[in-house]
Amino acid sequence: MSPNRPPLSRKLDGLRSSAIRDLLELTSRAEIIGLAGGLPDAQLMPRERIARAAADALRGSEVLQYTESRGWGPLRAVVAERESAGLGRAVPVEEVFVTHGSQQALALLAEVLLDPGALVVVEDPAYIGALQVFRAAGARILAVPLDAEGMRVDALADLLARGERPAVVHTVSTFHNPGGVTMSPRRRRDLAALADAHGFWVIEDDPYGELWFDRPAPAPVATYSPAVIRLSSASKIISPTLRVGWMVAPEPVCRAVELLKQGADLCGSALTQQIAADLLADRTWLAAHIDLVRATYSDRAKALVHAVRDTFGDRVACTDAEGGMFVWATFTDGTDTSDLLATAVEHGVAYVPGAAFAVDTDYRTALRMCFTTSDAGRLEEAVRRLAGAHAAASAST
Amino acid sequence: MSPNRPPLSRKLDGLRSSAIRDLLELTSRAEIIGLAGGLPDAQLMPRERIARAAADALRGSEVLQYTESRGWGPLRAVVAERESAGLGRAVPVEEVFVTHGSQQALALLAEVLLDPGALVVVEDPAYIGALQVFRAAGARILAVPLDAEGMRVDALADLLARGERPAVVHTVSTFHNPGGVTMSPRRRRDLAALADAHGFWVIEDDPYGELWFDRPAPAPVATYSPAVIRLSSASKIISPTLRVGWMVAPEPVCRAVELLKQGADLCGSALTQQIAADLLADRTWLAAHIDLVRATYSDRAKALVHAVRDTFGDRVACTDAEGGMFVWATFTDGTDTSDLLATAVEHGVAYVPGAAFAVDTDYRTALRMCFTTSDAGRLEEAVRRLAGAHAAASAST
């Protein structure tokens, strides 16, 4: 910045751009197979159904005006109905708040729930969007590791026993980004019990729960305690262009978020919210649509995992493909995935190194692979290229 | 909140709901003529043109995906072209950042430009959405009054001479909300010169500038200094449902805002941004559309001002109707507009008392009237009802 321009806030010194986004800019060339992104497949999104809903919504002029900060009433009603089914209780519409994607719910909740310096516990590896928000809010951050059954709730209990008092514990409970794993029902109950006993909030960030492959995901953590605030979204099951996410939270939390939403951006788009309400309320159609997404992603995920296991054998450990959008793999031969990335890109494949998601643990031999936007053949080719890069890198050391 | 729920942040204690929004909920009954709102007229919004743009955008699948945090490239290019014409210089696309309405630009800029406790100078009366944002950011706030030529820049100079060092000065330079006035060209130059000399940012918040009635608004403050960040929006000239606002700012500011936008909500809606780009690029159509909005609002504003002057004579001083959406009026007989409001609502008319916008000055005899959503006959009836309320209140004291 030129010396005669006014300064920017010192807060910015601590913020970093998302490593994934910066990387994506480098690897968007067509000849590279991108396993690095985190995007749902636009080809699977219901373009014509959205166009029909848009045309219907635009027959009235109400859709052109500002809407409620909490979200358009009929959309909140549809979400309340869906969430009631998922949570096994009647969720009143007053406990539903519509946000500009669930990322905005995270950002507003960080303001509502955290005083400066408050402790937030995240999972390790962590969802980068949550780390960004909690760091920007000036929180102190501690991490507990994941294993095959999701968050190590015993490690959280240890941390509480040492006297740590989190204000918030954040979890991507189902089909973790980036970890690929799902928290077991036992641990969900344990986490909720800890929240009740110690008086902290749990933010259950669940954009992927409906994208299960062979069997439905366990009941949400939010079924076990009112201290659990549940976030979900239409982005992964319909389309991110709607920018419709939502939060199910106790009324006082919704009222506090409303105050902040007014300052943050007044309200969402009445147009995209009416489209979302139309599609979410069309239950038979939506069920069939989500089935198609599930079946497609399931085929791709299984092809990727099969190719990894087939190609690398015991040199790579890899999560099962149970749902969501990501597979997490770890080289057992000590390969550093940050070091390998440049060679991989030369061989025509990109991924995100585990280090990008690491909080305390050393994930330098791990990588995240997104299977949503390539078909089975292209995923198999990606793994061949990765093996070529691995062989080349091994030969040169 | 029940005692066994975790607590909310102490920051919330200082935040208040928007007085206007709370009031609107009380006065939305059909029999009340609402001068209290701040909404553009949905009947004037180009519903069919938007529907056509939506249908066109939804012919491709790219529109369904996440878009760039800075805004969809072609939309930024169209905005850069329009702003180049307004600012009289070639605005590079790197200096354009699309936000979810210009309110989001304000909220992100408060994060980017302010350290905790930094001084922000606002106008008095102030735009409530700006006050909310600066208060939430923990800023210290001082106010300088408005007069018929807009911000009293001499009062700002006095404040600087006393040693105050603002980080940001916020102005609604043209067709002020709520004050109705426009900053004179001379003061625009003086404000920019003060910013250059003292090293503060100016946020020029300009959603109404194109809604002039008899002659175009003066050149933006941003034409006079690179320390001026200019905000504008499609909400008042096309439709708020697009949630498309924008900022023209030096590149380092745009890059800093981008980091925060990723955490705040990832990105805007590719669908509404493509619709906005289509309409903003359709210059001949847009010029004719804005002419229609101008002519309609001009008729309404003049009818309102004429009725107020005709009915109240010298008991009310009222701004001229030169553009925008609001008239600011002041009772010269000492009538307290907060006290009068209940009686006014009984008589079937609602407005916002001046006290709702007051920072330091006592605006208890002032009121804001919005003329956008009622035709001339209804506005005249509103003034008759206001006169009835005033007479009734005067008689009872």
PDB file of N, CA and C in Angstrom, chain A residues 10-54:
ATOM      1  N   ARG A  10      -4.734  -3.974  12.235  1.00  0.00           N
ATOM      2  CA  ARG A  10      -3.678  -4.931  12.598  1.00  0.00           C
ATOM      3  C   ARG A  10      -4.219  -6.354  12.706  1.00  0.00           C
ATOM      4  N   LYS A  11      -5.544  -6.498  12.904  1.00  0.00           N
ATOM      5  CA  LYS A  11      -6.151  -7.839  12.985  1.00  0.00           C
ATOM      6  C   LYS A  11      -5.796  -8.683  11.771  1.00  0.00           C
ATOM      7  N   LEU A  12      -5.644  -8.015  10.615  1.00  0.00           N
ATOM      8  CA  LEU A  12      -5.424  -8.754   9.368  1.00  0.00           C
ATOM      9  C   LEU A  12      -4.099  -9.498   9.362  1.00  0.00           C
ATOM     10  N   ASP A  13      -3.158  -9.056  10.206  1.00  0.00           N
ATOM     11  CA  ASP A  13      -1.862  -9.728  10.230  1.00  0.00           C
ATOM     12  C   ASP A  13      -2.018 -11.218  10.525  1.00  0.00           C
ATOM     13  N   GLY A  14      -3.013 -11.571  11.325  1.00  0.00           N
ATOM     14  CA  GLY A  14      -3.164 -12.968  11.733  1.00  0.00           C
ATOM     15  C   GLY A  14      -3.980 -13.815  10.768  1.00  0.00           C
ATOM     16  N   LEU A  15      -4.553 -13.185   9.757  1.00  0.00           N
ATOM     17  CA  LEU A  15      -5.430 -13.943   8.855  1.00  0.00           C
ATOM     18  C   LEU A  15      -4.675 -14.421   7.624  1.00  0.00           C
ATOM     19  N   ARG A  16      -5.032 -15.605   7.188  1.00  0.00           N
ATOM     20  CA  ARG A  16      -4.423 -16.121   5.974  1.00  0.00           C
ATOM     21  C   ARG A  16      -5.508 -16.484   4.991  1.00  0.00           C
ATOM     22  N   SER A  17      -5.188 -16.409   3.726  1.00  0.00           N
ATOM     23  CA  SER A  17      -6.115 -16.870   2.710  1.00  0.00           C
ATOM     24  C   SER A  17      -6.252 -18.383   2.841  1.00  0.00           C
ATOM     25  N   SER A  18      -7.390 -18.926   2.400  1.00  0.00           N
ATOM     26  CA  SER A  18      -7.567 -20.370   2.434  1.00  0.00           C
ATOM     27  C   SER A  18      -6.549 -21.031   1.512  1.00  0.00           C
ATOM     28  N   ALA A  19      -5.776 -21.958   2.088  1.00  0.00           N
ATOM     29  CA  ALA A  19      -4.754 -22.671   1.304  1.00  0.00           C
ATOM     30  C   ALA A  19      -5.397 -23.395   0.127  1.00  0.00           C
ATOM     31  N   ILE A  20      -6.589 -23.914   0.355  1.00  0.00           N
ATOM     32  CA  ILE A  20      -7.265 -24.643  -0.725  1.00  0.00           C
ATOM     33  C   ILE A  20      -7.588 -23.706  -1.881  1.00  0.00           C
ATOM     34  N   ARG A  21      -8.123 -22.514  -1.534  1.00  0.00           N
ATOM     35  CA  ARG A  21      -8.499 -21.592  -2.604  1.00  0.00           C
ATOM     36  C   ARG A  21      -7.284 -21.149  -3.397  1.00  0.00           C
ATOM     37  N   ASP A  22      -6.196 -20.829  -2.693  1.00  0.00           N
ATOM     38  CA  ASP A  22      -5.000 -20.396  -3.406  1.00  0.00           C
ATOM     39  C   ASP A  22      -4.503 -21.514  -4.322  1.00  0.00           C
ATOM     40  N   LEU A  23      -4.555 -22.743  -3.818  1.00  0.00           N
ATOM     41  CA  LEU A  23      -4.085 -23.894  -4.579  1.00  0.00           C
ATOM     42  C   LEU A  23      -4.952 -24.123  -5.801  1.00  0.00           C
ATOM     43  N   LEU A  24      -6.264 -23.979  -5.600  1.00  0.00           N
ATOM     44  CA  LEU A  24      -7.199 -24.199  -6.714  1.00  0.00           C
ATOM     45  C   LEU A  24      -6.854 -23.302  -7.893  1.00  0.00           C
ATOM     46  N   GLU A  25      -6.428 -22.076  -7.581  1.00  0.00           N
ATOM     47  CA  GLU A  25      -6.100 -21.170  -8.679  1.00  0.00           C
ATOM     48  C   GLU A  25      -4.934 -21.702  -9.490  1.00  0.00           C
ATOM     49  N   LEU A  26      -4.032 -22.416  -8.826  1.00  0.00           N
ATOM     50  CA  LEU A  26      -2.866 -22.967  -9.534  1.00  0.00           C
ATOM     51  C   LEU A  26      -3.210 -24.217 -10.334  1.00  0.00           C
ATOM     52  N   THR A  27      -4.257 -24.936  -9.915  1.00  0.00           N
ATOM     53  CA  THR A  27      -4.471 -26.264 -10.481  1.00  0.00           C
ATOM     54  C   THR A  27      -5.773 -26.367 -11.264  1.00  0.00           C
ATOM     55  N   SER A  28      -6.258 -25.238 -11.773  1.00  0.00           N
ATOM     56  CA  SER A  28      -7.521 -25.292 -12.497  1.00  0.00           C
ATOM     57  C   SER A  28      -7.311 -25.565 -13.985  1.00  0.00           C
ATOM     58  N   ARG A  29      -6.073 -25.834 -14.389  1.00  0.00           N
ATOM     59  CA  ARG A  29      -5.832 -26.127 -15.797  1.00  0.00           C
ATOM     60  C   ARG A  29      -6.505 -27.449 -16.168  1.00  0.00           C
ATOM     61  N   ALA A  30      -7.065 -27.495 -17.346  1.00  0.00           N
ATOM     62  CA  ALA A  30      -7.910 -28.632 -17.735  1.00  0.00           C
ATOM     63  C   ALA A  30      -7.168 -29.963 -17.736  1.00  0.00           C
ATOM     64  N   GLU A  31      -5.869 -29.939 -18.025  1.00  0.00           N
ATOM     65  CA  GLU A  31      -5.144 -31.210 -18.135  1.00  0.00           C
ATOM     66  C   GLU A  31      -4.819 -31.813 -16.765  1.00  0.00           C
ATOM     67  N   ILE A  32      -5.075 -31.070 -15.724  1.00  0.00           N
ATOM     68  CA  ILE A  32      -4.837 -31.601 -14.376  1.00  0.00           C
ATOM     69  C   ILE A  32      -6.145 -32.152 -13.808  1.00  0.00           C
ATOM     70  N   ILE A  33      -6.082 -33.389 -13.277  1.00  0.00           N
ATOM     71  CA  ILE A  33      -7.267 -33.949 -12.635  1.00  0.00           C
ATOM     72  C   ILE A  33      -7.307 -33.396 -11.213  1.00  0.00           C
ATOM     73  N   GLY A  34      -8.335 -32.642 -10.931  1.00  0.00           N
ATOM     74  CA  GLY A  34      -8.403 -31.951  -9.649  1.00  0.00           C
ATOM     75  C   GLY A  34      -9.118 -32.784  -8.598  1.00  0.00           C
ATOM     76  N   LEU A  35      -8.340 -33.321  -7.650  1.00  0.00           N
ATOM     77  CA  LEU A  35      -8.940 -33.930  -6.463  1.00  0.00           C
ATOM     78  C   LEU A  35      -8.870 -32.942  -5.299  1.00  0.00           C
ATOM     79  N   ALA A  36      -8.364 -31.728  -5.605  1.00  0.00           N
ATOM     80  CA  ALA A  36      -8.093 -30.753  -4.553  1.00  0.00           C
ATOM     81  C   ALA A  36      -9.334 -29.956  -4.171  1.00  0.00           C
ATOM     82  N   GLY A  37     -10.236 -29.761  -5.105  1.00  0.00           N
ATOM     83  CA  GLY A  37     -11.396 -28.913  -4.847  1.00  0.00           C
ATOM     84  C   GLY A  37     -12.308 -29.509  -3.793  1.00  0.00           C
ATOM     85  N   GLY A  38     -13.320 -28.745  -3.444  1.00  0.00           N
ATOM     86  CA  GLY A  38     -14.312 -29.244  -2.507  1.00  0.00           C
ATOM     87  C   GLY A  38     -15.690 -28.917  -3.030  1.00  0.00           C
ATOM     88  N   LEU A  39     -15.837 -28.996  -4.344  1.00  0.00           N
ATOM     89  CA  LEU A  39     -17.091 -28.574  -4.968  1.00  0.00           C
ATOM     90  C   LEU A  39     -17.987 -29.757  -5.279  1.00  0.00           C
ATOM     91  N   PRO A  40     -19.289 -29.603  -5.069  1.00  0.00           N
ATOM     92  CA  PRO A  40     -20.218 -30.613  -5.582  1.00  0.00           C
ATOM     93  C   PRO A  40     -20.237 -30.549  -7.111  1.00  0.00           C
ATOM     94  N   ASP A  41     -20.758 -31.578  -7.734  1.00  0.00           N
ATOM     95  CA  ASP A  41     -20.748 -31.661  -9.201  1.00  0.00           C
ATOM     96  C   ASP A  41     -21.910 -30.842  -9.788  1.00  0.00           C
ATOM     97  N   ALA A  42     -21.562 -29.782 -10.523  1.00  0.00           N
ATOM     98  CA  ALA A  42     -22.607 -28.912 -11.091  1.00  0.00           C
ATOM     99  C   ALA A  42     -23.471 -29.661 -12.100  1.00  0.00           C
ATOM    100  N   GLN A  43     -22.907 -30.695 -12.733  1.00  0.00           N
ATOM    101  CA  GLN A  43     -23.677 -31.456 -13.718  1.00  0.00           C
ATOM    102  C   GLN A  43     -24.840 -32.209 -13.073  1.00  0.00           C
ATOM    103  N   LEU A  44     -24.693 -32.487 -11.773  1.00  0.00           N
ATOM    104  CA  LEU A  44     -25.762 -33.226 -11.074  1.00  0.00           C
ATOM    105  C   LEU A  44     -26.822 -32.293 -10.491  1.00  0.00           C
ATOM    106  N   MET A  45     -26.558 -30.986 -10.554  1.00  0.00           N
ATOM    107  CA  MET A  45     -27.494 -30.058  -9.914  1.00  0.00           C
ATOM    108  C   MET A  45     -28.735 -29.873 -10.774  1.00  0.00           C
ATOM    109  N   PRO A  46     -29.905 -29.706 -10.124  1.00  0.00           N
ATOM    110  CA  PRO A  46     -31.193 -29.731 -10.844  1.00  0.00           C
ATOM    111  C   PRO A  46     -31.482 -28.400 -11.538  1.00  0.00           C
ATOM    112  N   ARG A  47     -30.758 -28.172 -12.621  1.00  0.00           N
ATOM    113  CA  ARG A  47     -30.815 -26.894 -13.320  1.00  0.00           C
ATOM    114  C   ARG A  47     -32.228 -26.552 -13.797  1.00  0.00           C
ATOM    115  N   GLU A  48     -32.885 -27.514 -14.433  1.00  0.00           N
ATOM    116  CA  GLU A  48     -34.214 -27.207 -14.976  1.00  0.00           C
ATOM    117  C   GLU A  48     -35.254 -27.026 -13.869  1.00  0.00           C
ATOM    118  N   ARG A  49     -35.106 -27.807 -12.801  1.00  0.00           N
ATOM    119  CA  ARG A  49     -36.052 -27.667 -11.676  1.00  0.00           C
ATOM    120  C   ARG A  49     -35.882 -26.305 -11.014  1.00  0.00           C
ATOM    121  N   ILE A  50     -34.616 -25.843 -10.914  1.00  0.00           N
ATOM    122  CA  ILE A  50     -34.347 -24.515 -10.351  1.00  0.00           C
ATOM    123  C   ILE A  50     -34.914 -23.432 -11.275  1.00  0.00           C
ATOM    124  N   ALA A  51     -34.737 -23.615 -12.579  1.00  0.00           N
ATOM    125  CA  ALA A  51     -35.254 -22.623 -13.539  1.00  0.00           C
ATOM    126  C   ALA A  51     -36.773 -22.514 -13.426  1.00  0.00           C
ATOM    127  N   ARG A  52     -37.428 -23.659 -13.252  1.00  0.00           N
ATOM    128  CA  ARG A  52     -38.890 -23.639 -13.109  1.00  0.00           C
ATOM    129  C   ARG A  52     -39.292 -22.909 -11.828  1.00  0.00           C
ATOM    130  N   ALA A  53     -38.582 -23.200 -10.740  1.00  0.00           N
ATOM    131  CA  ALA A  53     -38.891 -22.540  -9.463  1.00  0.00           C
ATOM    132  C   ALA A  53     -38.635 -21.033  -9.560  1.00  0.00           C
ATOM    133  N   ALA A  54     -37.561 -20.647 -10.265  1.00  0.00           N
ATOM    134  CA  ALA A  54     -37.259 -19.214 -10.414  1.00  0.00           C
ATOM    135  C   ALA A  54     -38.380 -18.531 -11.185  1.00  0.00           C
TER     136      ALA A  54
END
